[in-house]
Amino acid sequence: MISDEFRSVILKELNLDDFEINDETTADQVPGWDSLNHLNVILAIENAFKIELSSYDIIKCNNIGELYNLVQSKLEE
Amino acid sequence: MAFNSFIYIFFLIIVVPLYYLIPDRYRNIFLLSISYIFYAYSDVRFIGLILVITITTFVAGRKIYDSKERYSKKLYLIIALIINLSILGVFKYFNFFIDSTSNLLSVFGYNLDYVHIKLILPLGISFYTFQALTYVFDIYYQTLTPTKSFINFSLFVAFFPTLTAGPIERAKRLIPQFEKKTKFSKDNFKEGITLISMGMFRKVLIGDTCGRIVDHIFATPNYFLSIELLMAVLLYSLQIYNDFAGYSDIARGTAKLLGIDIMDNFNQPYFSKSIAEFWRRWHISLSNWLRDYLFIPLQLKYRKLKKWGNVLAISITFLLCGLWHGASWTFVFWGFLHGFFMSFSVIVNKQRQLVYKKFDFLYSKPFEYVKVFFTFILLSMSWIFFRANSFNEAFYFFQHIFIWNGTEFTLRIILIISVFYLVTFIIDFLEQHYKTHSFLLKFNNNFRYAFLLVNWAIILMYLFTSKQLPFVYSKF
Amino acid sequence: MKEIIKKIIRTIFFLFIIVVFFELFLRFTEISLPSYVYDSPKFGRIQKPGADYFSILGEGFGMGKVNKFGYLGPAYPKNKDKEVIRIALVGDSYVEGNYLFDRQHYRYLLEKKLSMLIDKKVEVLNFGVGGYNLRDIYINFKKRVLEYNPNIVIIFIREGNFLQKDANPGPNLELKNGSLKIEYKYKNTKQYKLRMEFQLLREYSIGNLIKETYEEYSRKNYGKLLFGKLYSIFHPSNNLASNNSDSSNVIDKYYSINKVILEKLSEYNNSPIKIFIAKSNNYPVYYDNLISKYHLSTIDLDSLLYKYSKGTEILNYWKASGETGHWNHKAQRIIGNYLANYIYNYFYKKK
């Protein structure tokens, strides 16, 4: 269950005011989250939560929920 | 075996019914054998190559999955990559590498007594190696579990509709389909026939017809005037699109006849409003492959550089994309151009947003057409490097196209170009409107039968009376 | 019952608009134009005045238009000014050159270069028709070319023209008491009547495509086309014996007619019209003998081209299609230049 903070970081980076994203949403379903912007979204998340993720782990994520879980597990370290 | 040939039509007429008559459990072996026969018909010498790629990738996939440490997973992935890409590299790029190195060394005064290996490019090698690699990549990134059946995996690598020139499918999309029971479906059959028919129309009646004009003018451009050079450039943009889209339609249609679903490769690419959008609509299977397995990993690796990380990842990806198409600096330069256009838009993105905010009309519909037109100009100019055999030849075109000297045939030439573009536009428009390449199925039955009848009559007559051109992408 | 009739009418209606669509598509993209030749009662197969042609399936790429008088090049009328030098080119496809644009053809290059050299208006008329043999060429010369009052006529006779059978129905030469008579028996042949019936087809792009398919089919050469490599496996090609038998020992069946043709051409030796035979370098020796005997002036273009290329360049090789056959762009330039200089030297150079 992604947190509101997590959701707002993504939406803010993509300049989206009001867009529904949940655990199952994938990047290509979100307007503006194309392969070029992917880097910016990841950076925004890393900066917001003050963590550093490994590329391998990021690529393994299939949807936003898994990305969120990855962030959580990094925070718990 | 080229798709645009009588022998392929006879091949399908025999293979497809047999496929459904054979009991389900033998169907995959049957398809596998048929695929190897299909490949052997074109070139029997390189069957061994497909086998080597198949075996190494299958074994590597198993090893990657079974490894506990990420380190050893990565090792097996790299081994699979090295083997596959070395084979591709040697056959495709050895002479190019030798030539380029020797040219470079001679600048410094070193004369290299080098060996030129007489190498023939095995048919489809750029495609099936990439298709096989999706298997190990996806296992490595844990989005796929290894296939138990070696037969199914071999079929995945050698599947004849996609063997020659793609679409480059993913293991996780294709292998599960082989594991399912296939039942004959009238809908699949109708869609398959429709796709093959549209593909043949594109390839035979637009791709080849434009292609002959292009070939003659590019062979000896110095004997042609600027209006004819312009015709060659404009028709090449159409040729390469219709040739490849036609091929992809025939590939998808053939697979559909066998109850297999293959991904779309083209999404009306010349309707793109930007180069970035173009790469989401052109040769989708390749750009997705490059995006998922090359660009994203690079981009994430360099993300600390922010937009320059993007630029670096874009540049590397597009240079390699150009190189993938052919062992020649003109292909690399074509890749470089696209990388440059993409990088440029990334670098000035912020400024562009500001300009857009200030000038409202930039969001308007008419301006969208301007963007499409401008993007198309960039694409056509880039294609010149893609097609030309040398930089000199490409520059010749640039030098002479803009000198206007009309001839007595200017009107005829304009008409030829316009009608080819109009017909391509109509097909693309219908594809976009009905959101499918098999838009003919949405039409009235009687209309569809009438169209298919006339279409095939003319295509068959044309195949009978003219020497066919090979598919452009089968040379890659 | 009504439903079925409705369906049939609808299908026919759709068929009609689809056929019209394809016809327009094939015509305007010039994938398949209506035929630019037709069967004229007077000459048999000849170019249609005003017709567009677009030749791309062969060696080269050529676009053109038959002029309003029915030959190729600018439309020069039959009457000519006294001050004008008019040259007629007669022959088969080597003269017609429909695989070229006119500006790439030696017709144009000869005209341009010679007018520069002699500072007079020069008109070069291209009467070449593909598929003509020597008899057709001679009939063309007598019945058409001469009506245009040429000063100079260059007749291109390739070695193959001597023995060639009739490719298409048309007037023929008969030898009667040592003189040539043109007979029109072909009009009664079944083949000709069939062609007349389908003449209308050739006015349409799709019709012309059907006609070409039929012709390709009747040549019965389609095994390889249909069955590809499988055909080669089951029908290994026997060494195709050349159609031309060893002519140095065999008097061919057209020899007597060809002999009289050459004799008739020599009757112009002392006339105001100057005739040159543009020959290839592989004539059977008995034709070379006849040419000497009748004192016919010749220009050996094949030897010229060979000398120019020194055997290194193949001047009938077309890079685009990879085929060899007719003279390519470079050869056209060489020939145009050479003919201009030759004629200039022959007639106008101050000795």
Coordinates of N, CA, C and O in Angstrom, one line a residue, chain B residues 88-154:
Chain B
L88 N 27.5 -12.8 -33.3 CA 27.0 -11.7 -34.1 C 28.1 -10.8 -34.6 O 28.2 -10.4 -35.8
G89 N 29.0 -10.5 -33.7 CA 30.1 -9.5 -34.0 C 31.0 -10.0 -35.1 O 31.3 -9.3 -36.0
V90 N 31.4 -11.3 -35.0 CA 32.3 -11.8 -36.0 C 31.7 -11.8 -37.4 O 32.2 -11.3 -38.3
F91 N 30.5 -12.4 -37.4 CA 29.9 -12.5 -38.8 C 29.5 -11.1 -39.4 O 29.6 -10.9 -40.6
K92 N 29.1 -10.2 -38.5 CA 28.6 -9.0 -39.0 C 29.7 -7.9 -39.1 O 29.7 -7.1 -40.0
Y93 N 30.6 -7.8 -38.1 CA 31.4 -6.7 -38.0 C 32.9 -6.9 -38.2 O 33.7 -6.0 -38.1
F94 N 33.3 -8.1 -38.4 CA 34.7 -8.4 -38.5 C 35.4 -7.6 -39.6 O 36.4 -6.9 -39.3
N95 N 34.9 -7.7 -40.8 CA 35.5 -6.9 -41.9 C 35.4 -5.4 -41.7 O 36.4 -4.7 -42.0
F96 N 34.3 -5.0 -41.1 CA 34.2 -3.6 -40.8 C 35.2 -3.1 -39.8 O 35.9 -2.1 -39.9
F97 N 35.4 -3.9 -38.8 CA 36.4 -3.6 -37.7 C 37.8 -3.6 -38.3 O 38.5 -2.6 -38.1
I98 N 38.1 -4.6 -39.2 CA 39.4 -4.6 -39.8 C 39.7 -3.4 -40.7 O 40.7 -2.7 -40.6
D99 N 38.7 -3.1 -41.5 CA 38.8 -2.0 -42.4 C 39.0 -0.7 -41.6 O 39.8 0.1 -42.0
S100 N 38.1 -0.5 -40.6 CA 38.2 0.8 -39.9 C 39.5 1.0 -39.2 O 40.1 2.0 -39.2
T101 N 39.9 -0.1 -38.5 CA 41.2 -0.1 -37.8 C 42.3 0.2 -38.7 O 43.2 1.0 -38.5
S102 N 42.3 -0.5 -39.9 CA 43.4 -0.3 -40.8 C 43.4 1.1 -41.4 O 44.5 1.7 -41.6
N103 N 42.2 1.7 -41.6 CA 42.2 3.0 -42.1 C 42.7 4.0 -41.1 O 43.5 4.9 -41.4
L104 N 42.4 3.7 -39.8 CA 42.8 4.6 -38.7 C 44.3 4.5 -38.6 O 45.0 5.5 -38.5
L105 N 44.9 3.3 -38.7 CA 46.3 3.1 -38.5 C 47.1 3.8 -39.6 O 48.2 4.3 -39.5
S106 N 46.5 3.7 -40.8 CA 47.2 4.3 -42.0 C 47.4 5.8 -41.9 O 48.3 6.4 -42.4
V107 N 46.4 6.4 -41.1 CA 46.6 7.8 -40.9 C 47.9 8.1 -40.2 O 48.5 9.1 -40.4
F108 N 48.2 7.2 -39.3 CA 49.5 7.4 -38.5 C 50.7 6.7 -39.2 O 51.7 6.6 -38.7
G109 N 50.4 6.2 -40.4 CA 51.5 5.7 -41.2 C 51.8 4.2 -41.0 O 52.7 3.7 -41.6
Y110 N 50.9 3.6 -40.3 CA 51.1 2.1 -40.1 C 50.3 1.4 -41.2 O 49.1 1.7 -41.4
N111 N 50.9 0.5 -41.9 CA 50.2 -0.2 -42.9 C 50.0 -1.7 -42.5 O 50.9 -2.4 -42.2
L112 N 48.8 -2.0 -42.3 CA 48.4 -3.3 -41.8 C 48.2 -4.3 -42.8 O 47.3 -4.1 -43.7
D113 N 48.9 -5.3 -42.8 CA 48.7 -6.4 -43.8 C 47.6 -7.3 -43.2 O 47.9 -8.2 -42.4
Y114 N 46.4 -7.0 -43.6 CA 45.4 -7.6 -42.8 C 44.7 -8.7 -43.6 O 44.8 -8.8 -44.8
V115 N 44.0 -9.5 -42.9 CA 43.2 -10.6 -43.5 C 41.7 -10.2 -43.6 O 41.2 -9.7 -42.7
H116 N 41.2 -10.3 -44.8 CA 39.8 -10.1 -44.9 C 39.1 -11.5 -45.0 O 39.3 -12.2 -45.9
I117 N 38.4 -11.8 -44.0 CA 37.7 -13.0 -44.0 C 36.4 -12.9 -44.9 O 35.7 -11.9 -44.8
K118 N 36.2 -13.8 -45.8 CA 35.0 -13.7 -46.6 C 33.9 -14.3 -45.8 O 33.7 -15.5 -45.7
L119 N 33.2 -13.3 -45.2 CA 32.1 -13.7 -44.4 C 30.7 -13.3 -45.0 O 30.6 -12.2 -45.4
I120 N 29.8 -14.3 -44.9 CA 28.5 -13.9 -45.3 C 27.6 -13.7 -44.1 O 27.7 -14.5 -43.1
L121 N 26.8 -12.7 -44.1 CA 25.9 -12.5 -43.0 C 24.8 -13.5 -42.9 O 24.0 -13.6 -43.8
P122 N 24.8 -14.3 -41.9 CA 23.7 -15.3 -41.8 C 22.4 -14.6 -41.7 O 22.2 -13.6 -41.0
L123 N 21.4 -15.2 -42.3 CA 20.1 -14.5 -42.4 C 19.5 -14.4 -41.0 O 19.5 -15.4 -40.2
G124 N 19.0 -13.3 -40.6 CA 18.3 -13.1 -39.4 C 19.1 -13.1 -38.1 O 18.5 -13.0 -37.0
I125 N 20.4 -13.1 -38.2 CA 21.2 -13.3 -37.0 C 21.1 -12.2 -36.1 O 21.0 -12.4 -34.8
S126 N 20.9 -10.9 -36.6 CA 20.8 -9.8 -35.7 C 19.5 -9.9 -34.9 O 19.3 -9.4 -33.8
F127 N 18.5 -10.6 -35.5 CA 17.2 -10.7 -34.8 C 17.1 -11.8 -33.9 O 16.6 -11.6 -32.7
Y128 N 17.5 -13.0 -34.3 CA 17.2 -14.1 -33.4 C 18.2 -14.1 -32.2 O 17.9 -14.6 -31.1
T129 N 19.4 -13.5 -32.4 CA 20.3 -13.4 -31.2 C 19.7 -12.5 -30.2 O 19.7 -12.8 -29.0
F130 N 19.1 -11.4 -30.6 CA 18.5 -10.4 -29.7 C 17.3 -11.1 -29.1 O 17.0 -10.9 -27.9
Q131 N 16.5 -11.8 -29.9 CA 15.3 -12.5 -29.3 C 15.7 -13.5 -28.3 O 15.1 -13.5 -27.2
A132 N 16.8 -14.3 -28.5 CA 17.2 -15.2 -27.6 C 17.7 -14.5 -26.3 O 17.5 -15.0 -25.2
L133 N 18.4 -13.4 -26.4 CA 18.9 -12.7 -25.3 C 17.8 -12.2 -24.3 O 18.1 -12.1 -23.1
T134 N 16.6 -11.9 -24.8 CA 15.6 -11.5 -23.9 C 15.3 -12.5 -22.8 O 15.0 -12.2 -21.7
Y135 N 15.6 -13.8 -23.2 CA 15.4 -14.9 -22.2 C 16.3 -14.8 -21.0 O 15.8 -14.7 -19.9
V136 N 17.6 -14.6 -21.3 CA 18.5 -14.5 -20.2 C 18.4 -13.2 -19.4 O 18.5 -13.2 -18.2
F137 N 18.1 -12.1 -20.1 CA 17.9 -10.9 -19.5 C 16.7 -10.9 -18.5 O 16.8 -10.5 -17.3
D138 N 15.6 -11.5 -19.0 CA 14.4 -11.5 -18.1 C 14.6 -12.4 -17.0 O 14.0 -12.1 -15.9
I139 N 15.3 -13.5 -17.2 CA 15.6 -14.4 -16.0 C 16.4 -13.7 -15.0 O 16.2 -13.7 -13.8
Y140 N 17.4 -13.0 -15.5 CA 18.4 -12.2 -14.6 C 17.6 -11.2 -13.8 O 17.8 -11.0 -12.6
Y141 N 16.7 -10.4 -14.5 CA 15.9 -9.4 -13.8 C 14.7 -10.0 -13.1 O 13.8 -9.3 -12.7
Q142 N 14.7 -11.3 -13.0 CA 13.6 -12.0 -12.3 C 12.2 -11.7 -12.7 O 11.3 -11.7 -11.9
T143 N 12.0 -11.5 -14.0 CA 10.6 -11.4 -14.5 C 10.2 -12.6 -15.2 O 9.2 -12.7 -15.9
L144 N 11.1 -13.6 -15.2 CA 10.8 -14.9 -16.0 C 11.4 -16.0 -15.3 O 12.5 -15.9 -14.8
T145 N 10.7 -17.2 -15.3 CA 11.4 -18.4 -14.9 C 11.8 -19.3 -16.1 O 11.0 -19.2 -17.1
P146 N 12.9 -20.0 -16.0 CA 13.3 -20.8 -17.1 C 12.3 -21.8 -17.6 O 11.5 -22.3 -16.8
T147 N 12.3 -22.0 -18.9 CA 11.4 -23.0 -19.5 C 11.9 -24.4 -19.3 O 13.1 -24.6 -19.5
K148 N 11.0 -25.3 -19.0 CA 11.5 -26.7 -18.8 C 11.8 -27.3 -20.1 O 12.7 -28.2 -20.3
S149 N 11.0 -27.0 -21.1 CA 11.1 -27.7 -22.4 C 12.1 -27.1 -23.3 O 11.9 -25.9 -23.7
F150 N 13.1 -27.9 -23.7 CA 14.1 -27.4 -24.6 C 13.4 -27.2 -26.0 O 13.8 -26.3 -26.8
I151 N 12.5 -28.1 -26.3 CA 11.8 -27.9 -27.6 C 11.1 -26.6 -27.7 O 11.2 -25.8 -28.7
N152 N 10.3 -26.2 -26.7 CA 9.6 -24.9 -26.7 C 10.6 -23.8 -26.8 O 10.3 -22.8 -27.5
F153 N 11.7 -23.9 -26.1 CA 12.7 -22.8 -26.1 C 13.3 -22.7 -27.5 O 13.5 -21.6 -28.0
S154 N 13.7 -23.9 -28.1 CA 14.2 -23.8 -29.4 C 13.3 -23.2 -30.4 O 13.7 -22.5 -31.3

